[in-house]
Amino acid sequence: MQQFSQALSDRQVMELALRLGERSSGMTADNPAVGCVIVRHHENHTEIVGRGWTQIGGRPHAERVALAEAGEAARGATAYVTLEPCAHHGRSSPCSEAMIEAGIARVVCAHADPDPRVSGRGFAMLEAAGIKVEIGLLEASAHRQLAGFLSRIVRGRPWLEAKMALSPDGMIGKKGMGNYPITGSQAKRRTYALRARADAILVGVETVLADDPSLTVRLPGLEDRSPKRIVIDSRGRTPLDCELVRTACDIPTIILTTGAMPADTALQLEDLGCEVHLVAEDPSGRVDVTAALDELSGMGINRLFAETGATLADAMLSHGLIDEFHLYCGAKSVGEGGMPALGPDPLETLAEAGFEFDEARQAGDDCLQTFLRPASLAALYEKRK
Ligand code: AOF
Ligand code: ZN
C-alpha cells in the first residue's frame, strides 16, 4: 500500500494508470495494454491499494491484477482504468463483474472499448450494480496509447508506425555500401525502445538483402522484448542464411509472400523455423501492402513498427497506410552515390500525405522527429467495420 501525504486528483491517478498501461505495450497482443489503479480517497490524502497492468500474452487483465493486490481494501474504493472494463466471458469472467464483487464504489475510465463483446456493456454492468461511472478523463492520451488495439478493432488493420533515417541531403544510404550509417548510437537506442513497444516489426526484403538486420531489442533488461519480425518478400528472395532466418527459432519470423515464391523456397524457410504466409498480389505482382496489413491484423497484431527503405515507404505512403512517421535526421551528408528517399523535399512529402509535426528530440548529433496523421487518430473513433 502506498500512501500520499496529499490528496491526488482524479487526473493524477489516471496519469499513473496510463503509465502502468505503457509497461506491457508490445507484449499483450491481440489484447490492449491497459493500466488500472485502485485508490481510497481520504480527507487529506490518497491511499493506493492496488495497481495492475495487462500481463504478458494479454491475461490476466489489468483490473484483475489491481483487484488482487487491493484485496478487501477494494471495498468502497475508486478504480481508475484506461479502457472500459470488459463485460464478456473470455478465458476468465468479466472484469466488470470482478469489480462489482470486490465492492468498488466508483470507476473512472479514460476510454470506451470498441470490441463488440464489450462496447458499452462494461459500463452498463457497473452502473446497473450501482457503481458510479465517469468516462473520458484523459481520453485523448488513452486514445493515442491504445491506438494499436483501437485500429485493429475499428479499422481492421494495425496502427502503423514507420521509421526512416535520412541524411541532410535526403539519402537513406549509399549504393553498394550495405548497412550505411546515417545516424548514431543514441538514435539506435531510441529505435530499440520503439521496437520494444510494438507487437511486430516490418521490413521489406530489400532491407534484408542490403543490411541483414536482426531487428532485436538490444537494451539492457529488455533483451526478451524483441517482437515478431515480418518480412514482405514477394518473390522469395530472403536469403536462407540471413540473420532473421538464422534466429527464427528464437524470435518468430514471418514471411509474407505471393505465389511467385518457389514452393521449395517456402519449404526451406519453414524448415528453418519461419512462417510463410501467402497474401494477395497487387497489379504489378508484388505483395499488396493493404492485404499484408489485413493478414497481420488477422494474426492479432495491434501495433506495427516498419523500418522502411525507400520502396516500402513509398508503397505504404501512397496507399495512406502509415499513421505515425519517425524521421531520423542524421548530421552527415552522403553525397556521391547516395540513395534518395521521400522525394526532393521529405517534409513536404509527409505534409502532402497528411502528416503533422508531433515532437522532436535530439539524440547525439541526430534529430529525431515524429509526425502523426491526425486523420488516422480520428478514424479510430469512427464506427466499427
Ligand atoms: C480489460 N482489461 O486489461 C484488457 C481488456 O480474450 P480476452 O478474454 O482476454 O478478451 C480480450 C478483450 O478484452 C479485448 O479485445 C479487449 O476488448 C479487452 N481487453 N479488457 O477489461 C484489460 N486487456
Ligand atoms: Zn477484463
Coordinates of C-alpha atoms and ligand atoms in Angstrom, one line a residue:
M1 CA 0.0 0.0 0.0
Q2 CA 1.3 3.4 -0.9
Q3 CA 0.1 6.5 1.0
F4 CA 0.5 10.0 -0.2
S5 CA 0.6 12.8 2.3
Q6 CA -1.5 14.9 -0.1
A7 CA -4.7 14.0 -1.9
L8 CA -4.2 13.0 -5.5
S9 CA -6.6 14.3 -8.1
D10 CA -8.5 12.0 -10.5
R11 CA -6.2 13.3 -13.2
Q12 CA -3.1 12.4 -11.3
V13 CA -4.3 8.9 -10.6
M14 CA -5.3 8.4 -14.2
E15 CA -1.9 9.6 -15.4
L16 CA -0.4 6.8 -13.2
A17 CA -2.8 4.2 -14.7
L18 CA -1.7 5.3 -18.2
R19 CA 1.9 4.9 -17.2
L20 CA 1.2 1.4 -15.9
G21 CA -0.6 0.6 -19.2
E22 CA 2.5 1.6 -21.1
R23 CA 4.6 -1.1 -19.2
S24 CA 3.3 -4.0 -21.2
S25 CA 2.9 -2.3 -24.5
G26 CA 4.2 -4.8 -27.2
M27 CA 3.6 -7.8 -25.0
T28 CA -0.2 -8.2 -24.8
A29 CA -1.4 -8.6 -28.4
D30 CA -4.0 -9.2 -29.5
N31 CA -5.1 -7.7 -26.2
P32 CA -4.6 -4.0 -25.5
A33 CA -2.1 -3.0 -22.8
V34 CA -4.4 -1.5 -20.1
G35 CA -3.5 0.1 -16.8
C36 CA -5.5 0.2 -13.6
V37 CA -5.1 1.9 -10.2
I38 CA -7.4 1.4 -7.2
V39 CA -7.3 4.1 -4.5
R40 CA -9.0 5.1 -1.3
H41 CA -9.5 8.8 -1.1
H42 CA -9.2 10.1 2.5
E43 CA -9.9 13.6 3.6
N44 CA -6.4 14.8 3.2
H45 CA -4.5 12.1 1.5
T46 CA -4.8 9.3 -1.1
E47 CA -4.0 5.6 -0.4
I48 CA -3.1 3.5 -3.4
V49 CA -4.3 0.0 -2.6
G50 CA -3.9 -1.8 -6.0
R51 CA -2.1 -1.3 -9.2
G52 CA -2.3 -3.5 -12.3
W53 CA -1.5 -3.7 -16.0
T54 CA -2.4 -6.3 -18.6
Q55 CA 0.0 -9.2 -18.2
I56 CA 2.3 -10.7 -20.9
G57 CA 0.2 -12.5 -23.5
G58 CA -2.8 -10.4 -22.7
R59 CA -4.1 -12.0 -19.5
P60 CA -4.8 -11.5 -16.6
H61 CA -6.4 -8.2 -17.4
A62 CA -5.2 -5.1 -15.7
E63 CA -8.2 -4.8 -13.3
R64 CA -7.7 -8.4 -12.1
V65 CA -4.2 -7.7 -11.1
A66 CA -5.1 -4.5 -9.3
L67 CA -8.1 -6.1 -7.5
A68 CA -5.9 -9.0 -6.4
E69 CA -3.4 -6.5 -4.8
A70 CA -6.1 -4.5 -3.2
G71 CA -8.0 -7.5 -1.7
E72 CA -10.5 -6.3 0.9
A73 CA -9.3 -2.7 0.6
A74 CA -11.1 -2.5 -2.8
R75 CA -14.5 -2.3 -0.9
G76 CA -15.7 1.3 -1.3
A77 CA -12.6 2.3 -3.3
T78 CA -12.3 4.1 -6.6
A79 CA -10.8 2.2 -9.7
Y80 CA -9.1 4.2 -12.4
V81 CA -8.8 2.3 -15.7
T82 CA -7.5 3.3 -19.1
L83 CA -10.0 1.2 -21.0
E84 CA -13.6 0.2 -20.3
P85 CA -13.6 -2.9 -18.1
C86 CA -14.6 -6.0 -20.1
A87 CA -18.1 -7.5 -20.0
H88 CA -17.6 -10.8 -21.8
H89 CA -16.7 -14.2 -20.6
G90 CA -13.4 -14.8 -22.2
R91 CA -10.8 -17.0 -20.5
S92 CA -11.9 -15.6 -17.3
S93 CA -15.1 -13.9 -16.1
P94 CA -15.7 -10.2 -16.9
C95 CA -13.6 -7.6 -15.2
S96 CA -16.8 -5.5 -14.6
E97 CA -18.2 -8.5 -12.6
A98 CA -15.0 -8.8 -10.6
M99 CA -15.2 -5.0 -9.8
I100 CA -18.8 -5.4 -8.6
E101 CA -17.9 -8.4 -6.5
A102 CA -15.0 -6.6 -4.9
G103 CA -17.3 -3.8 -3.9
I104 CA -15.7 -1.0 -6.0
A105 CA -17.8 2.2 -5.4
R106 CA -16.7 4.4 -8.3
V107 CA -15.0 3.7 -11.7
V108 CA -13.2 6.4 -13.6
C109 CA -12.4 5.3 -17.1
A110 CA -10.4 7.1 -19.9
H111 CA -11.7 5.3 -23.0
A112 CA -14.6 3.1 -24.1
D113 CA -13.8 -0.3 -25.5
P114 CA -14.9 -0.7 -29.2
D115 CA -14.6 -4.6 -29.0
P116 CA -18.1 -5.7 -29.9
R117 CA -18.1 -8.1 -27.0
V118 CA -17.7 -5.1 -24.6
S119 CA -18.6 -1.8 -26.3
G120 CA -20.7 -0.1 -23.6
R121 CA -21.7 -3.3 -21.8
G122 CA -18.9 -3.0 -19.3
F123 CA -20.1 0.5 -18.2
A124 CA -23.8 -0.7 -18.2
M125 CA -23.0 -3.6 -16.0
L126 CA -21.2 -1.4 -13.5
E127 CA -23.9 1.2 -13.4
A128 CA -26.6 -1.5 -13.1
A129 CA -24.8 -2.6 -9.9
G130 CA -24.9 0.9 -8.5
I131 CA -21.3 1.8 -9.2
K132 CA -20.7 5.5 -10.1
V133 CA -19.1 5.6 -13.6
E134 CA -17.2 8.5 -15.1
I135 CA -15.9 8.2 -18.6
G136 CA -13.5 10.3 -20.7
L137 CA -10.8 11.5 -18.3
L138 CA -7.5 11.9 -20.3
E139 CA -9.3 10.2 -23.2
A140 CA -7.0 11.7 -25.8
S141 CA -3.9 10.2 -24.1
A142 CA -5.6 6.8 -23.8
H143 CA -6.7 7.0 -27.4
R144 CA -3.1 7.5 -28.5
Q145 CA -1.7 4.9 -26.2
L146 CA -4.3 2.3 -27.2
A147 CA -4.2 3.3 -30.9
G148 CA -2.9 -0.2 -32.0
F149 CA -5.8 -2.1 -30.4
L150 CA -8.4 0.6 -31.5
S151 CA -7.0 0.4 -35.0
R152 CA -7.3 -3.3 -35.3
I153 CA -10.8 -3.4 -33.9
V154 CA -12.2 -0.2 -35.6
R155 CA -10.3 -0.2 -39.0
G156 CA -9.4 -3.9 -39.2
R157 CA -5.7 -3.2 -39.6
P158 CA -2.7 -2.4 -37.2
W159 CA -1.6 1.0 -36.2
L160 CA 1.4 1.5 -38.5
E161 CA 4.5 3.4 -37.4
A162 CA 7.3 3.9 -39.9
K163 CA 10.8 4.8 -39.2
M164 CA 13.4 6.1 -41.7
A165 CA 16.8 7.7 -41.3
L166 CA 17.8 10.4 -43.7
S167 CA 21.0 12.3 -44.2
P168 CA 20.8 16.1 -44.6
D169 CA 20.9 15.6 -48.4
G170 CA 17.9 13.3 -48.2
M171 CA 19.6 9.9 -48.6
I172 CA 18.9 6.7 -46.8
G173 CA 22.3 5.1 -47.7
K174 CA 24.9 4.7 -50.4
K175 CA 24.8 2.4 -53.3
G176 CA 26.6 -0.9 -52.7
M177 CA 27.6 0.0 -49.1
G178 CA 25.2 -2.3 -47.3
N179 CA 24.2 -1.0 -43.8
Y180 CA 25.4 2.6 -44.3
P181 CA 25.3 4.6 -41.0
I182 CA 23.1 7.7 -41.3
T183 CA 22.5 8.1 -37.5
G184 CA 24.5 7.3 -34.4
S185 CA 24.3 5.0 -31.3
Q186 CA 21.8 7.2 -29.4
A187 CA 19.3 7.0 -32.3
K188 CA 19.8 3.3 -32.4
R189 CA 18.8 3.0 -28.7
R190 CA 15.6 5.0 -29.5
T191 CA 14.9 2.5 -32.2
Y192 CA 15.2 -0.4 -29.8
A193 CA 12.8 1.3 -27.4
L194 CA 10.3 1.9 -30.3
R195 CA 10.7 -1.8 -31.3
A196 CA 10.1 -3.0 -27.8
R197 CA 6.6 -1.4 -27.6
A198 CA 5.4 -2.7 -30.9
D199 CA 3.8 -6.1 -31.5
A200 CA 5.8 -6.7 -34.6
I201 CA 8.5 -5.2 -36.8
L202 CA 8.1 -5.0 -40.5
V203 CA 10.7 -4.7 -43.2
G204 CA 10.9 -5.2 -46.9
V205 CA 13.2 -7.9 -48.4
E206 CA 15.3 -5.1 -49.9
T207 CA 16.3 -4.1 -46.4
V208 CA 17.1 -7.8 -45.5
L209 CA 19.3 -8.0 -48.6
A210 CA 21.1 -4.7 -48.0
D211 CA 21.5 -4.7 -44.2
D212 CA 21.0 -8.3 -43.0
P213 CA 19.4 -6.8 -39.8
S214 CA 18.5 -8.8 -36.7
L215 CA 15.7 -6.4 -35.7
T216 CA 16.0 -7.2 -32.0
V217 CA 15.8 -5.1 -28.9
R218 CA 19.4 -4.7 -27.6
L219 CA 18.7 -2.6 -24.4
P220 CA 19.9 -3.9 -21.0
G221 CA 17.0 -5.6 -19.3
L222 CA 14.8 -5.5 -22.4
E223 CA 16.5 -8.2 -24.4
D224 CA 13.5 -10.5 -24.1
R225 CA 11.2 -7.9 -25.5
S226 CA 12.1 -8.4 -29.2
P227 CA 8.8 -8.6 -31.1
K228 CA 8.0 -10.9 -34.1
R229 CA 9.7 -9.9 -37.3
I230 CA 7.8 -9.7 -40.5
V231 CA 9.4 -9.6 -44.0
I232 CA 7.5 -8.6 -47.1
D233 CA 9.1 -10.7 -49.8
S234 CA 7.0 -11.1 -53.0
R235 CA 9.3 -13.5 -54.9
G236 CA 11.2 -15.4 -52.2
R237 CA 14.5 -13.6 -52.2
T238 CA 15.1 -13.8 -48.4
P239 CA 18.5 -15.5 -48.1
L240 CA 18.3 -18.7 -46.1
D241 CA 21.4 -17.8 -44.1
C242 CA 20.3 -14.2 -43.2
E243 CA 20.2 -13.2 -39.6
L244 CA 16.4 -13.2 -39.4
V245 CA 16.1 -16.7 -40.7
R246 CA 19.0 -18.0 -38.6
T247 CA 17.3 -16.7 -35.4
A248 CA 13.7 -17.7 -36.5
C249 CA 13.5 -20.4 -33.9
D250 CA 14.2 -17.9 -31.1
I251 CA 12.2 -14.9 -32.3
P252 CA 9.2 -15.6 -34.6
T253 CA 9.9 -14.6 -38.2
I254 CA 7.0 -14.4 -40.7
I255 CA 7.5 -14.0 -44.4
L256 CA 4.6 -12.5 -46.4
T257 CA 4.8 -13.6 -50.0
T258 CA 2.9 -14.3 -53.2
G259 CA 2.5 -17.3 -55.4
A260 CA 5.8 -16.2 -57.1
M261 CA 7.8 -17.6 -54.2
P262 CA 9.1 -21.0 -55.4
A263 CA 7.5 -23.8 -53.4
D264 CA 10.8 -25.3 -52.3
T265 CA 12.0 -21.9 -51.0
A266 CA 8.8 -21.8 -48.8
L267 CA 9.5 -25.3 -47.5
Q268 CA 13.2 -24.4 -46.8
L269 CA 12.2 -21.3 -44.9
E270 CA 9.6 -23.2 -42.9
D271 CA 12.1 -26.0 -42.1
L272 CA 14.4 -23.2 -40.7
G273 CA 11.6 -22.0 -38.4
C274 CA 10.0 -19.2 -40.4
E275 CA 6.2 -19.0 -41.0
V276 CA 5.4 -18.3 -44.6
H277 CA 2.0 -16.6 -45.4
L278 CA 0.6 -16.2 -48.9
V279 CA -1.1 -12.9 -49.4
A280 CA -2.8 -11.2 -52.4
E281 CA -0.7 -9.6 -55.1
D282 CA -1.1 -6.0 -56.4
P283 CA -1.3 -5.5 -60.2
S284 CA 2.5 -5.5 -60.5
G285 CA 2.6 -9.0 -58.9
R286 CA 4.1 -7.8 -55.6
V287 CA 2.6 -8.3 -52.2
D288 CA -0.4 -6.0 -51.9
V289 CA 0.5 -3.9 -48.8
T290 CA -3.1 -3.4 -47.8
A291 CA -3.7 -7.2 -47.9
A292 CA -0.5 -7.6 -45.9
L293 CA -1.8 -5.4 -43.2
D294 CA -5.1 -7.3 -43.2
E295 CA -3.2 -10.5 -42.8
L296 CA -1.2 -9.1 -39.8
S297 CA -4.4 -7.8 -38.2
G298 CA -5.8 -11.3 -38.5
M299 CA -2.8 -12.5 -36.6
G300 CA -3.7 -10.2 -33.7
I301 CA -1.0 -7.6 -34.3
N302 CA -2.2 -4.2 -33.0
R303 CA 0.9 -2.1 -33.3
L304 CA 3.3 -2.5 -36.2
F305 CA 6.7 -0.8 -36.5
A306 CA 8.0 -0.7 -40.0
E307 CA 11.7 0.0 -40.6
T308 CA 11.3 1.1 -44.1
G309 CA 13.6 1.5 -47.1
A310 CA 12.5 3.7 -50.0
T311 CA 10.4 1.1 -51.8
L312 CA 8.3 0.0 -48.8
A313 CA 7.8 3.6 -47.6
D314 CA 6.7 4.8 -51.0
A315 CA 4.2 1.9 -51.3
M316 CA 2.8 2.4 -47.9
L317 CA 2.6 6.2 -48.1
S318 CA 0.9 6.1 -51.5
H319 CA -1.8 3.8 -50.0
G320 CA -2.2 6.1 -47.0
L321 CA -1.3 3.2 -44.6
I322 CA 1.2 4.9 -42.4
D323 CA -0.2 6.5 -39.2
E324 CA 2.9 7.8 -37.5
F325 CA 6.3 8.6 -39.0
H326 CA 9.6 8.6 -37.1
L327 CA 12.0 10.6 -39.3
Y328 CA 15.6 10.4 -38.0
C329 CA 17.8 13.2 -39.4
G330 CA 21.5 12.4 -39.4
A331 CA 24.2 15.0 -39.3
K332 CA 26.4 14.0 -42.2
S333 CA 25.6 14.2 -45.9
V334 CA 26.1 11.1 -48.1
G335 CA 26.9 12.9 -51.3
E336 CA 28.0 10.9 -54.4
G337 CA 26.3 7.6 -54.8
G338 CA 23.5 8.4 -52.3
M339 CA 20.2 6.6 -52.4
P340 CA 17.3 9.2 -52.1
A341 CA 14.0 8.5 -50.4
L342 CA 10.8 10.5 -49.7
G343 CA 11.4 12.7 -52.8
P344 CA 13.2 16.0 -53.2
D345 CA 11.6 17.5 -50.0
P346 CA 10.8 14.8 -47.4
L347 CA 9.0 17.2 -45.1
E348 CA 6.7 18.3 -48.0
T349 CA 6.1 14.7 -48.9
L350 CA 5.0 14.0 -45.4
A351 CA 2.8 17.1 -45.3
E352 CA 1.2 16.1 -48.5
A353 CA 0.4 12.7 -47.1
G354 CA -1.4 14.4 -44.2
F355 CA 1.2 14.3 -41.5
E356 CA 1.7 16.9 -38.9
F357 CA 4.7 17.5 -36.7
D358 CA 4.3 15.9 -33.3
E359 CA 7.6 16.1 -31.4
A360 CA 11.3 16.3 -31.9
R361 CA 14.2 15.1 -29.7
Q362 CA 18.0 15.4 -30.0
A363 CA 19.9 12.1 -29.9
G364 CA 23.6 12.9 -30.0
D365 CA 24.2 14.7 -33.3
D366 CA 20.9 13.4 -34.8
C367 CA 17.5 15.0 -34.6
L368 CA 14.6 12.5 -34.3
Q369 CA 11.3 13.9 -35.4
T370 CA 7.9 12.3 -35.1
F371 CA 5.0 13.1 -37.4
L372 CA 1.4 12.0 -36.9
R373 CA -1.6 11.8 -39.2
P374 CA -4.4 13.4 -37.3
A375 CA -6.9 11.7 -39.7
S376 CA -5.6 8.3 -38.5
L377 CA -6.3 9.0 -34.9
A378 CA -9.7 10.5 -35.8
A379 CA -10.6 7.4 -37.8
L380 CA -10.2 5.3 -34.7
Y381 CA -13.3 7.0 -33.2
E382 CA -15.4 6.0 -36.2
K383 CA -17.9 3.2 -36.3
R384 CA -16.6 -0.4 -36.5
K385 CA -16.2 -2.0 -39.9
Ligands
AOF1 C1 -10.0 -5.3 -19.8 N1 -8.8 -5.2 -19.2 O1 -6.5 -5.4 -19.2 C2 -7.7 -5.8 -21.2 C3 -9.0 -5.8 -21.8 O2 -9.5 -12.7 -24.9 P1 -9.9 -12.0 -23.6 O3 -10.9 -12.7 -22.8 O4 -8.6 -11.6 -22.9 O5 -10.5 -10.6 -24.1 C4 -10.0 -9.7 -24.9 C5 -10.7 -8.4 -25.0 O6 -10.7 -7.8 -23.7 C6 -10.0 -7.4 -25.8 O7 -10.4 -7.5 -27.2 C7 -10.5 -6.1 -25.2 O8 -11.8 -5.8 -25.6 C8 -10.5 -6.5 -23.7 N2 -9.1 -6.2 -23.1 N3 -10.1 -5.5 -21.1 O9 -11.0 -5.2 -19.1 C9 -7.6 -5.4 -19.8 N4 -6.6 -6.0 -21.9
ZN2 ZN -11.2 -7.6 -18.5

